[in-house]
XYZ file of C-alpha atoms in Angstrom:
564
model
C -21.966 48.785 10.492
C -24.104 46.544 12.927
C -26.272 43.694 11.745
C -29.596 45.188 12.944
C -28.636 48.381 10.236
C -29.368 45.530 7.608
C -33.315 45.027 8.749
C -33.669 48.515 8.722
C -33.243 48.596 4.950
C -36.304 47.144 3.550
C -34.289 47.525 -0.447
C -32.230 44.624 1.065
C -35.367 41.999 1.592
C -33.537 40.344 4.674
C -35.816 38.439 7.528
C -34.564 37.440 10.845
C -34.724 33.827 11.532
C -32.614 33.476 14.726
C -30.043 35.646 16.831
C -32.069 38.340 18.008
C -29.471 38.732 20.649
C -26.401 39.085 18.691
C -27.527 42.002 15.956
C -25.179 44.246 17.748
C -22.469 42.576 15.713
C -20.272 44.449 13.433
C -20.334 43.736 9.867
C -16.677 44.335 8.693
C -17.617 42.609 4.940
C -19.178 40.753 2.807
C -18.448 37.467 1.160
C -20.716 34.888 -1.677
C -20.092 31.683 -1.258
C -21.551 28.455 -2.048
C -18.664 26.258 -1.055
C -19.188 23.480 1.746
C -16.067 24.863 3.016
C -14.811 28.442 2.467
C -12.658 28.947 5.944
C -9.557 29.640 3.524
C -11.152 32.899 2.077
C -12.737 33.977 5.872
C -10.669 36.323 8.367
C -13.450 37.317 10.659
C -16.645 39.677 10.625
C -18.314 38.840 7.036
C -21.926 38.805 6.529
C -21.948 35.158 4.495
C -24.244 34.860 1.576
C -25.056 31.537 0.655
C -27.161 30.164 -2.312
C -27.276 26.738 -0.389
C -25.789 24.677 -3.468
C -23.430 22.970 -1.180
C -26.333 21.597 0.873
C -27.306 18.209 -0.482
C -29.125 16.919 2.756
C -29.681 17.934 6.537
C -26.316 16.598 7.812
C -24.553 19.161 5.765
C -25.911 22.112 7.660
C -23.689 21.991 11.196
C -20.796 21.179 9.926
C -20.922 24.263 7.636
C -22.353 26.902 10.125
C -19.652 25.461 12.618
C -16.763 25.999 10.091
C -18.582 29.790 9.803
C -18.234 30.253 13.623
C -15.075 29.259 13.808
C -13.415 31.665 11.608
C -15.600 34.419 13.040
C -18.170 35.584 10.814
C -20.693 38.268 11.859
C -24.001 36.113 10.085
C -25.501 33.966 7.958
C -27.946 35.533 5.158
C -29.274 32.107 2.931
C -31.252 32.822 -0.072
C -34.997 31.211 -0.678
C -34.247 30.904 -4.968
C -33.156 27.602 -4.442
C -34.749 25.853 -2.209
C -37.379 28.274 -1.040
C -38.172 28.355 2.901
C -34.834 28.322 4.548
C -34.271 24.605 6.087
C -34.758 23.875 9.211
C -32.020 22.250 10.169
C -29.675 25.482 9.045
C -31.610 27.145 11.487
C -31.224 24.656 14.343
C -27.529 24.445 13.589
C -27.043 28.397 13.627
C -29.061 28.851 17.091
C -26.578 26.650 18.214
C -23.319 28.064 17.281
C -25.182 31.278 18.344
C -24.730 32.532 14.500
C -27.362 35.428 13.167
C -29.267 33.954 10.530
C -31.482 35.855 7.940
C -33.653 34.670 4.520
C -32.991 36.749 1.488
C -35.799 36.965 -0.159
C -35.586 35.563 -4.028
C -36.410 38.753 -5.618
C -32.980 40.136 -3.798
C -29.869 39.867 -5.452
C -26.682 38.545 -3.571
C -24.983 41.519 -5.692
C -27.655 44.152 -3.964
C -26.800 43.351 -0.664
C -22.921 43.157 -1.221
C -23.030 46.556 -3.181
C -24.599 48.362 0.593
C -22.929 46.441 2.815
C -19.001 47.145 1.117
C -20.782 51.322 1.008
C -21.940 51.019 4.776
C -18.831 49.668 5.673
C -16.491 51.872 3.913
C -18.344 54.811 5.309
C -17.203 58.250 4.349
C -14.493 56.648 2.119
C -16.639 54.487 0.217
C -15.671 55.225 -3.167
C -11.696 55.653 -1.687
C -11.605 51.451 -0.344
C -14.273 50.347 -2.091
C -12.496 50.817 -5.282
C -9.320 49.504 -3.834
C -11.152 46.346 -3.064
C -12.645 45.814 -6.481
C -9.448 46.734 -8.473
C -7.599 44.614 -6.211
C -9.903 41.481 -6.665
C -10.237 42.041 -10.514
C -6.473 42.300 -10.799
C -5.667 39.174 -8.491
C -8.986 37.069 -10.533
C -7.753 37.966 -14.027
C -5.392 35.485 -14.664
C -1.774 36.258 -16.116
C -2.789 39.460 -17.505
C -3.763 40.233 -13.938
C -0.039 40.803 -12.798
C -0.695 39.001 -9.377
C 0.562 39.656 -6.074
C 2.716 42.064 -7.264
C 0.396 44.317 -8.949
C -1.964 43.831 -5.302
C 0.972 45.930 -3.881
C 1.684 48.316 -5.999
C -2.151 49.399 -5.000
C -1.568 49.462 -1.921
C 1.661 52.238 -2.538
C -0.642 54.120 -5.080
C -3.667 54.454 -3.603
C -3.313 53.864 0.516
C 0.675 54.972 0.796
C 1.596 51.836 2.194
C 4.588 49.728 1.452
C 4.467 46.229 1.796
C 5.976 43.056 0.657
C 5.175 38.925 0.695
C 7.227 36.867 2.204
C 7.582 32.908 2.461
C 8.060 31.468 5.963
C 12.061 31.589 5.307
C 12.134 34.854 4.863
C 12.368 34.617 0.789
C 10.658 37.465 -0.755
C 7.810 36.127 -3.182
C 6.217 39.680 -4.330
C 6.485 43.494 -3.421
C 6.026 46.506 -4.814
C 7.574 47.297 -8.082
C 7.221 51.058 -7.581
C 10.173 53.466 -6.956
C 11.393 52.986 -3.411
C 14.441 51.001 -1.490
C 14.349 47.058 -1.584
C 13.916 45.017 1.450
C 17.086 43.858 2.720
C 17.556 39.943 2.802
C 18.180 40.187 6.354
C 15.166 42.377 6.940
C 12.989 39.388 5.498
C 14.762 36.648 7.690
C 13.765 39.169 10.451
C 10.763 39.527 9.956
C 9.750 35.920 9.024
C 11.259 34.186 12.278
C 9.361 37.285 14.196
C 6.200 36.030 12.558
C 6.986 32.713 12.750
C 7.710 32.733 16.409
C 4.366 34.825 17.073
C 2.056 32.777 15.033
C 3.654 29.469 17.237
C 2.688 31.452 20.882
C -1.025 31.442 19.213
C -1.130 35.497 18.770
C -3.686 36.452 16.150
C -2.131 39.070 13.701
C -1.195 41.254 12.711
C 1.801 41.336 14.808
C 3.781 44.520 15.123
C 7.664 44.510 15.429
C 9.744 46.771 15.540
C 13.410 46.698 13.302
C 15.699 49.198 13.550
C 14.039 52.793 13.935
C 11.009 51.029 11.576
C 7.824 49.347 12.224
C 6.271 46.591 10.248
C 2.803 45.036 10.731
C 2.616 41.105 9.986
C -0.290 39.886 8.536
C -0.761 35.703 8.118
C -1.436 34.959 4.735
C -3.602 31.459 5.342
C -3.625 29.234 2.737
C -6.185 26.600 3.008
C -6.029 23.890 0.374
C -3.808 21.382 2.616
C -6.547 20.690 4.845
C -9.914 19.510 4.876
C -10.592 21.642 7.807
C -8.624 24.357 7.896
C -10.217 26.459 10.693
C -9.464 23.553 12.894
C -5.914 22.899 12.147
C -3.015 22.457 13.928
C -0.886 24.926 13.441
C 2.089 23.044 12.571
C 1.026 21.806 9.784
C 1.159 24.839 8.001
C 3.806 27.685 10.413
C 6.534 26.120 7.557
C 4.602 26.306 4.621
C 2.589 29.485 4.787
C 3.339 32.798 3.536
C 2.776 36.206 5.355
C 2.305 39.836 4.317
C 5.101 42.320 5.862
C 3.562 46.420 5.937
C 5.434 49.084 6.496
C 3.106 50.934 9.281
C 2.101 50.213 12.718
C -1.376 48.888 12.454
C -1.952 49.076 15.866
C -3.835 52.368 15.559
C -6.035 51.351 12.153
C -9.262 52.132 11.411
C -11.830 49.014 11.333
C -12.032 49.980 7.520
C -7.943 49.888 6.315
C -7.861 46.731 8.727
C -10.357 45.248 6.877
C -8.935 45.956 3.556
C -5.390 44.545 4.469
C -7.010 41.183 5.594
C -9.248 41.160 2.218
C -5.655 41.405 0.810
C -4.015 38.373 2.490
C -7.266 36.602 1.512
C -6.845 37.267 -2.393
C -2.628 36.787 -1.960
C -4.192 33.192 -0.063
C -6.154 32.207 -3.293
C -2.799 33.113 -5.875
C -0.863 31.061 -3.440
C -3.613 28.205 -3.519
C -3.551 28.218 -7.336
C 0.300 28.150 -7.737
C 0.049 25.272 -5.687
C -2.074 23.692 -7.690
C 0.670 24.301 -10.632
C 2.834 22.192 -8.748
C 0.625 19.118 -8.911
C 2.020 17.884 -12.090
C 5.812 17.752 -10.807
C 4.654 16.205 -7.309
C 2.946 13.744 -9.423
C 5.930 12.981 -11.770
C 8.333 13.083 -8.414
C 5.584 10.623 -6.637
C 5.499 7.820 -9.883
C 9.650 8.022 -10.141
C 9.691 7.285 -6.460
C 7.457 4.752 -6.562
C 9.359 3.381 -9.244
C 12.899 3.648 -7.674
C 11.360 2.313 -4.631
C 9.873 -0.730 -6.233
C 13.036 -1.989 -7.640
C 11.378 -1.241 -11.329
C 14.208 -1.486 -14.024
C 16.085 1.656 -14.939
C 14.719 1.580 -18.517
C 11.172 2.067 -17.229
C 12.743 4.916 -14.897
C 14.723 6.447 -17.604
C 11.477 6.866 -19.566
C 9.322 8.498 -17.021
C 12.293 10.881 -16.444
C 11.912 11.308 -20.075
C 8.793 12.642 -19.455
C 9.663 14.025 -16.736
C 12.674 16.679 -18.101
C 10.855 18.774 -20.373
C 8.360 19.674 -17.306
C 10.899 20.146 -14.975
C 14.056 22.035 -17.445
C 11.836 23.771 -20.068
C 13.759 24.875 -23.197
C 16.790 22.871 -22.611
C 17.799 20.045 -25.033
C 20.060 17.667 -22.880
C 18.470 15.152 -20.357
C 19.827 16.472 -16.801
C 21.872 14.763 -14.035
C 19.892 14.540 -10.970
C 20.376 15.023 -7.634
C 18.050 13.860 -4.327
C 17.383 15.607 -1.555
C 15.859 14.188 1.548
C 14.115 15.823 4.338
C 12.275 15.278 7.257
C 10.170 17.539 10.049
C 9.356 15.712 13.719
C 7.523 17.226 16.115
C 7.671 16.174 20.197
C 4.719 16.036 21.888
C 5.899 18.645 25.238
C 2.564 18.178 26.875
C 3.496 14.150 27.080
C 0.647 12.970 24.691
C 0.551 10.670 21.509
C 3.568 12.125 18.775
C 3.196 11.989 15.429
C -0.460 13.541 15.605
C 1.026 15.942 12.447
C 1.683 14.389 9.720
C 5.391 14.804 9.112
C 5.569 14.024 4.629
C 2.991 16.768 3.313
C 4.739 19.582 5.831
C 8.299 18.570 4.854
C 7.175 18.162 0.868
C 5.660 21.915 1.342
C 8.834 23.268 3.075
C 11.459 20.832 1.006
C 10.156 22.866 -1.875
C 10.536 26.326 -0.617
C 14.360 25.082 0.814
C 15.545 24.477 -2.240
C 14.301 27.489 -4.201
C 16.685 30.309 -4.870
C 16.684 32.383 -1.661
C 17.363 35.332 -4.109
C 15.186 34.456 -6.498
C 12.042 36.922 -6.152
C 8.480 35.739 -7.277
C 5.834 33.163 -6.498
C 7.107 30.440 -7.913
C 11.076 30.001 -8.504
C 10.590 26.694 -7.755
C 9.105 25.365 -11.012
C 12.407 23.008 -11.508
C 11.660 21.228 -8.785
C 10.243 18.055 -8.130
C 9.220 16.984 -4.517
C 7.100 13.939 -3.663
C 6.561 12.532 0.037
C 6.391 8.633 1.418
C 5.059 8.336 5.104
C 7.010 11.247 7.508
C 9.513 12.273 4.850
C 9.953 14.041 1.681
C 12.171 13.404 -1.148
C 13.332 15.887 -3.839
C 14.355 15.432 -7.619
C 16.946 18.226 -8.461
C 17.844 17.950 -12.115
C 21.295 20.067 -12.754
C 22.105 20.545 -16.381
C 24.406 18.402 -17.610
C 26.686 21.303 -17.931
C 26.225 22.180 -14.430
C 26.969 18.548 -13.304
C 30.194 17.999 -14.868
C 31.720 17.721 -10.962
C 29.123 15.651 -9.762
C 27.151 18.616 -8.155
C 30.121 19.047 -5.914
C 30.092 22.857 -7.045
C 27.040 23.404 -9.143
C 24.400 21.494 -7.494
C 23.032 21.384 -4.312
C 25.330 21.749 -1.426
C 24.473 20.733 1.847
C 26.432 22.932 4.045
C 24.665 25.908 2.371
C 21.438 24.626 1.909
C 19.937 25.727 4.698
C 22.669 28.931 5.504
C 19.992 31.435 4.661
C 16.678 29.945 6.254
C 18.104 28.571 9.717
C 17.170 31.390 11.679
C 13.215 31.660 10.317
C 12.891 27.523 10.415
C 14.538 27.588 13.937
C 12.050 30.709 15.235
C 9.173 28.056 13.263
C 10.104 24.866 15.018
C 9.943 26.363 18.630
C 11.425 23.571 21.042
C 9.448 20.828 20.032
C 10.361 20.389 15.910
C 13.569 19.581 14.184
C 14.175 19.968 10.239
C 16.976 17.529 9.017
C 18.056 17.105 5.452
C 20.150 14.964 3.351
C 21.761 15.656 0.109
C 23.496 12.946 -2.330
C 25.891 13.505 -4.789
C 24.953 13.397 -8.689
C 23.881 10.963 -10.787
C 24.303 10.805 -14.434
C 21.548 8.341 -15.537
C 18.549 6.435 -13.780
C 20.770 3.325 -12.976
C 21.835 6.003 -10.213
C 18.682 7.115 -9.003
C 18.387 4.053 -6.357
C 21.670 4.416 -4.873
C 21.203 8.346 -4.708
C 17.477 7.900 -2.892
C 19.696 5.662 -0.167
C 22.668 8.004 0.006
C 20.626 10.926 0.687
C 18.394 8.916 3.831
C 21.644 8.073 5.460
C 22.687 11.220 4.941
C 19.370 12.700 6.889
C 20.419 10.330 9.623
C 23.867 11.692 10.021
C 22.222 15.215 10.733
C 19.573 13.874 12.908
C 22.090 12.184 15.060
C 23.600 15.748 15.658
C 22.531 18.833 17.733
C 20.238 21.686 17.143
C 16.893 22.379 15.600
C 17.800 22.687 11.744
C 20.740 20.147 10.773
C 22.017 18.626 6.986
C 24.019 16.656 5.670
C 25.419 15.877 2.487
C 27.119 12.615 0.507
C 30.830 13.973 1.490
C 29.674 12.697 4.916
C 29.616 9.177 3.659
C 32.521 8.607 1.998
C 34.209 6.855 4.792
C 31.253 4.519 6.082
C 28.269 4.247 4.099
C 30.000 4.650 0.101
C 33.147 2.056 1.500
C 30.665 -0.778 2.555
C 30.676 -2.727 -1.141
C 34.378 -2.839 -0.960
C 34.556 -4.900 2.483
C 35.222 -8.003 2.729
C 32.919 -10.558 3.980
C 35.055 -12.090 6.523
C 35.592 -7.939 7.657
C 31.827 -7.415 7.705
C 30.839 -10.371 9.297
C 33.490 -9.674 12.442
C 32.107 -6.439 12.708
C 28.641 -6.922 12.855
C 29.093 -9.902 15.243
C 31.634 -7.950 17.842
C 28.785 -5.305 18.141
C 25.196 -7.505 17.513
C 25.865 -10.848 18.953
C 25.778 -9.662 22.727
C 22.218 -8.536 21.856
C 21.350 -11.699 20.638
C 22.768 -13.546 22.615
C 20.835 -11.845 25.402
C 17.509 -11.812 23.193
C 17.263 -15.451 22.841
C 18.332 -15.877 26.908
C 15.745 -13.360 28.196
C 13.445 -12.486 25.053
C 14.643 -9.468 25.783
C 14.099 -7.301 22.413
C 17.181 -5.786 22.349
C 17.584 -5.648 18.826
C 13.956 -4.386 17.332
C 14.760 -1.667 19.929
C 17.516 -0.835 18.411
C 16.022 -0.680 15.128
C 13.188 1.248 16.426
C 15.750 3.356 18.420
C 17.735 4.674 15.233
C 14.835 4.953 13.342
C 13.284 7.501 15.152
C 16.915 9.475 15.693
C 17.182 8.750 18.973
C 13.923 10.106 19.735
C 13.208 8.874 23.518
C 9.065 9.785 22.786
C 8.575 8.642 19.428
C 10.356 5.314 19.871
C 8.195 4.826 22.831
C 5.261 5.623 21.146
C 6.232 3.410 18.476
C 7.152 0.378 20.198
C 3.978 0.873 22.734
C 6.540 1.079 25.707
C 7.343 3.654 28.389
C 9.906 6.049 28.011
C 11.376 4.249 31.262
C 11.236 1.368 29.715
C 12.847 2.042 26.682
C 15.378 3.692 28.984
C 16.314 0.559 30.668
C 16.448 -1.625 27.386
C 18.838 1.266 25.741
C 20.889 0.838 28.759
C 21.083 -2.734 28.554
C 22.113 -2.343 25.416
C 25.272 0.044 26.346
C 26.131 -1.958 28.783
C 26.096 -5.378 26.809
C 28.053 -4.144 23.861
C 30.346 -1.018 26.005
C 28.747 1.864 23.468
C 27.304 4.799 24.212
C 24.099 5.935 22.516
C 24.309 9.096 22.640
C 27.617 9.508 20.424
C 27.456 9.913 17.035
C 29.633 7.415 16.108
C 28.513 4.793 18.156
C 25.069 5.017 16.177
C 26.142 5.070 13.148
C 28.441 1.870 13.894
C 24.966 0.198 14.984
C 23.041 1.312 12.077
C 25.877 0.181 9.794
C 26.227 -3.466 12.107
C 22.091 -3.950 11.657
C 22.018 -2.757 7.732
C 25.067 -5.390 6.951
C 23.430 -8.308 9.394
């Protein structure tokens, strides 16, 4: 329906205070809100209601009708209960983000006009999608009993024929349709979640179409919106990794305005379930975060062993024993490619989000078969808490527990589609620990571990304590006289140099390995140009007769400046 249809109707109470020249609109729903920022729940053509509660003074107004524009809305209608006349400054603020604006008059109820906008919409097949609509929102609002996503998609089989599934961003399958009918194959998912994470990376709006096999399936985004304070301005690496999308069996491409409409009212309600599982997770990130802290902070393993204590019964319901732990470490980078500032993304909440969805069961089904799982974050990187039952640790994790080399067999090709050419995912795994006296040496085995598969090639890399065993686990049993040799045969050139020329040979070494070799971030870091920093690496290979760029020549210097 078009927005001037709504003045026609004089049941509906609705006066025009500005955008006389955009009632042409189309109206493709209807959404109450009284949230200063409800972007997550938007996908484009609502008519808003508002009761103005989130308005506590004029300064509140444009950033709220600009957060409306930008996710597309058709208009504005703001009730006169609350605060009577409709302020002025909400006008102002919608005549300039060119957004219709109406008064609902206080003898109207917000239900009234929801009830004829959802039947004008739905047109002939009013009482067809309208009830789909409503029976989907009461099931996904109902808590537990509700049956969430799942139960969202067996309606869509009964009542609209369509088969359709939720994925996660590796290709995991969190919910589909528990009606009769042939599963989705894992590789179908991996499919289909690198082809929407590559589309959603070019900037295509969805729902993307592709095309598998003799079959074609119709990618919706599911958005979730409760990592960022403004979501509808985003970048959209901070949440390609993290989000979740909904795969239909159909080529949307020849929809009606009405069944499109219902699918993205779908990905909105699947949005809110994944916003409140998230929300579940807050008391393990919370438990991970104060153990990290405390492992961090040197605190003694008595005051550790009590918090993990607390900690087991959250994170290995029902079982009896305290567990052996393992840590996994990860980290995401992104390059700048268009030569500006890196590190604009924050690097800890995206890895924490994606760390968690790595280490879930890749065969597990559901929302959340990650509720074992424990993942905190500390600047660019994230660290995981894996307890293993002490049954399943009896080899030290070595077959039970986390394995590095598999880690990441079943989510490479999604992550890789994900990460374009300007993002790398690296991980490190450490072996297990039986008691919190362990913990420390774990956290530090894992991070060199991450370096070992930053230093190698490709977009998605781990590494696990097996790695070590020759450089890193060896180091207490050198000798001093051994150590000191070494680290002077490859450090003292650079000194030497340093204290000649005040060179900085050394911090740019440091800085060098501690951004993986990364020519842009170092720069960034040490305020340099990358020519710069070019020249001072190559003084550096020249001085000492290493090369850089070899594996084993960085881990030597890592191991020279960690012993010095």
């Amino acid at each position: 329906m078009r927005l001037r249809a709504l003045l026609d109707t004089d049941a509906l109470g609705l006066r025009l205070l500005g955008g006389e020249d955009e009632l042409d609109r189309t109206v493709r729903g209807v959404m109450t809100t009284d949230l200063r920022d409800p972007s997550r729940y938007l996908s484009g053509g609502e008519l808003v209601l508002t009761g103005l509660a989130w308005r506590r003074d004029a300064g509140d107004s444009e950033p709220f009708v600009r957060i409306l524009a930008q996710a597309g809305v058709a208009a504005l209608a703001a009730g006169e209960a609350e605060l009577g006349d409709v302020p002025d400054d909400l006008v102002t603020a919608c005549a300039r983000h060119r957004l219709p604006l109406f008064a609902v008059h206080e003898s109207v109820a917000f239900a009234t006009i929801t009830e004829h906008v959802v039947r004008q919409v739905s047109g002939e097949r009013a009482g067809d999608l309208a009830a789909v609509v409503d029976r989907h929102r009461r099931m996904m609002t109902s808590g537990p009993a509700g049956g969430g996503p799942d139960v969202v998609l067996d309606l869509l089989g009964s009542d609209l024929d369509l088969r359709a599934w939720v994925l996660s961003p590796t290709g995991r399958l969190v919910a589909g349709p528990k009606v009769a009918g042939p599963a989705l194959p894992a590789e179908v998912c991996a499919q289909l979640a690198a082809e929407h994470l590559a589309a959603t990376r070019t900037g295509r709006r969805g729902p993307h179409r592709v095309l598998l096999g003799a079959t074609t399936y119709s990618l919706f985004p599911v958005r979730s919106g409760g990592r960022s304070p403004q979501a509808a301005a985003r970048d959209v690496r901070e949440t390609v990794l993290s989000d979740w999308l909904l795969a239909v069996e159909a080529d949307a491409g020849d929809w009606a305005e009405e069944r499109l409409d219902l699918l993205y009212g779908v990905t909105q309600l699947i949005a809110v379930e994944r916003d409140r599982r998230d929300a579940a997770r807050t008391v393990r990130r919370r438990l991970a975060q104060e153990v990290l802290e405390l492992v961090q902070t040197g605190a003694a393993p008595a005051e550790i062993a009590a918090r993990l204590r607390v900690a087991a019964p959250v994170l290995l319901p029902g079982l009896g024993a305290a567990p052996h732990w393992q840590v996994v470490v990860a980290r995401v980078d992104w390059e700048d490619t268009a030569g500006g500032a890196p590190g604009e993304v924050a690097g800890g909440p995206v890895a924490q989000s994606l760390l968690e969805e790595i280490l879930a069961d890749p065969h597990a089904a559901g929302p959340e078969p990650s509720d074992r799982i424990a993942v905190a974050h500390t600047g660019d990187e994230a660290v995981a808490l894996v307890p293993l039952p002490a049954v399943s640790a009896e080899h030290d994790g070595s077959e039970s527990g986390v394995l590095a080399d598999a880690l990441l067999e079943a989510v490479r090709g999604p992550l890789t589609a994900g990460l374009d050419d300007d993002g790398r995912v690296t991980l490190g795994v450490s072996a297990a620990v039986h008691s919190a006296e362990g913990l420390r040496g774990a956290l530090e085995e894992a991070r060199h571990a991450r370096r070992v598969a930053a230093a190698r090639p490709g977009r998605v890399c781990a590494a696990g304590h097996q790695e070590l065993a020759s450089h890193v686990l060896l180091l207490p049993f050198v000798p001093d006289d051994v150590r000191r040799a070494f680290t002077a045969r490859l450090l003292d050139p650079l000194r030497d140099y340093d204290r000649r020329h005040r060179a900085e040979l050394i911090p740019t070494l440091e800085a060098f390995l501690d951004c993986d070799g990364s020519w842009t971030r170092c720069a960034a870091r040490l305020h340099l140009h990358v020519n710069t920093l070019r020249y001072r690496v190559g003084r550096i290979e020249q001085l000492t007769g290493r090369d850089l760029s070899r594996l084993e020549d960085k881990l030597d210097f890592f191991l020279a400046l960690r012993m010095s």
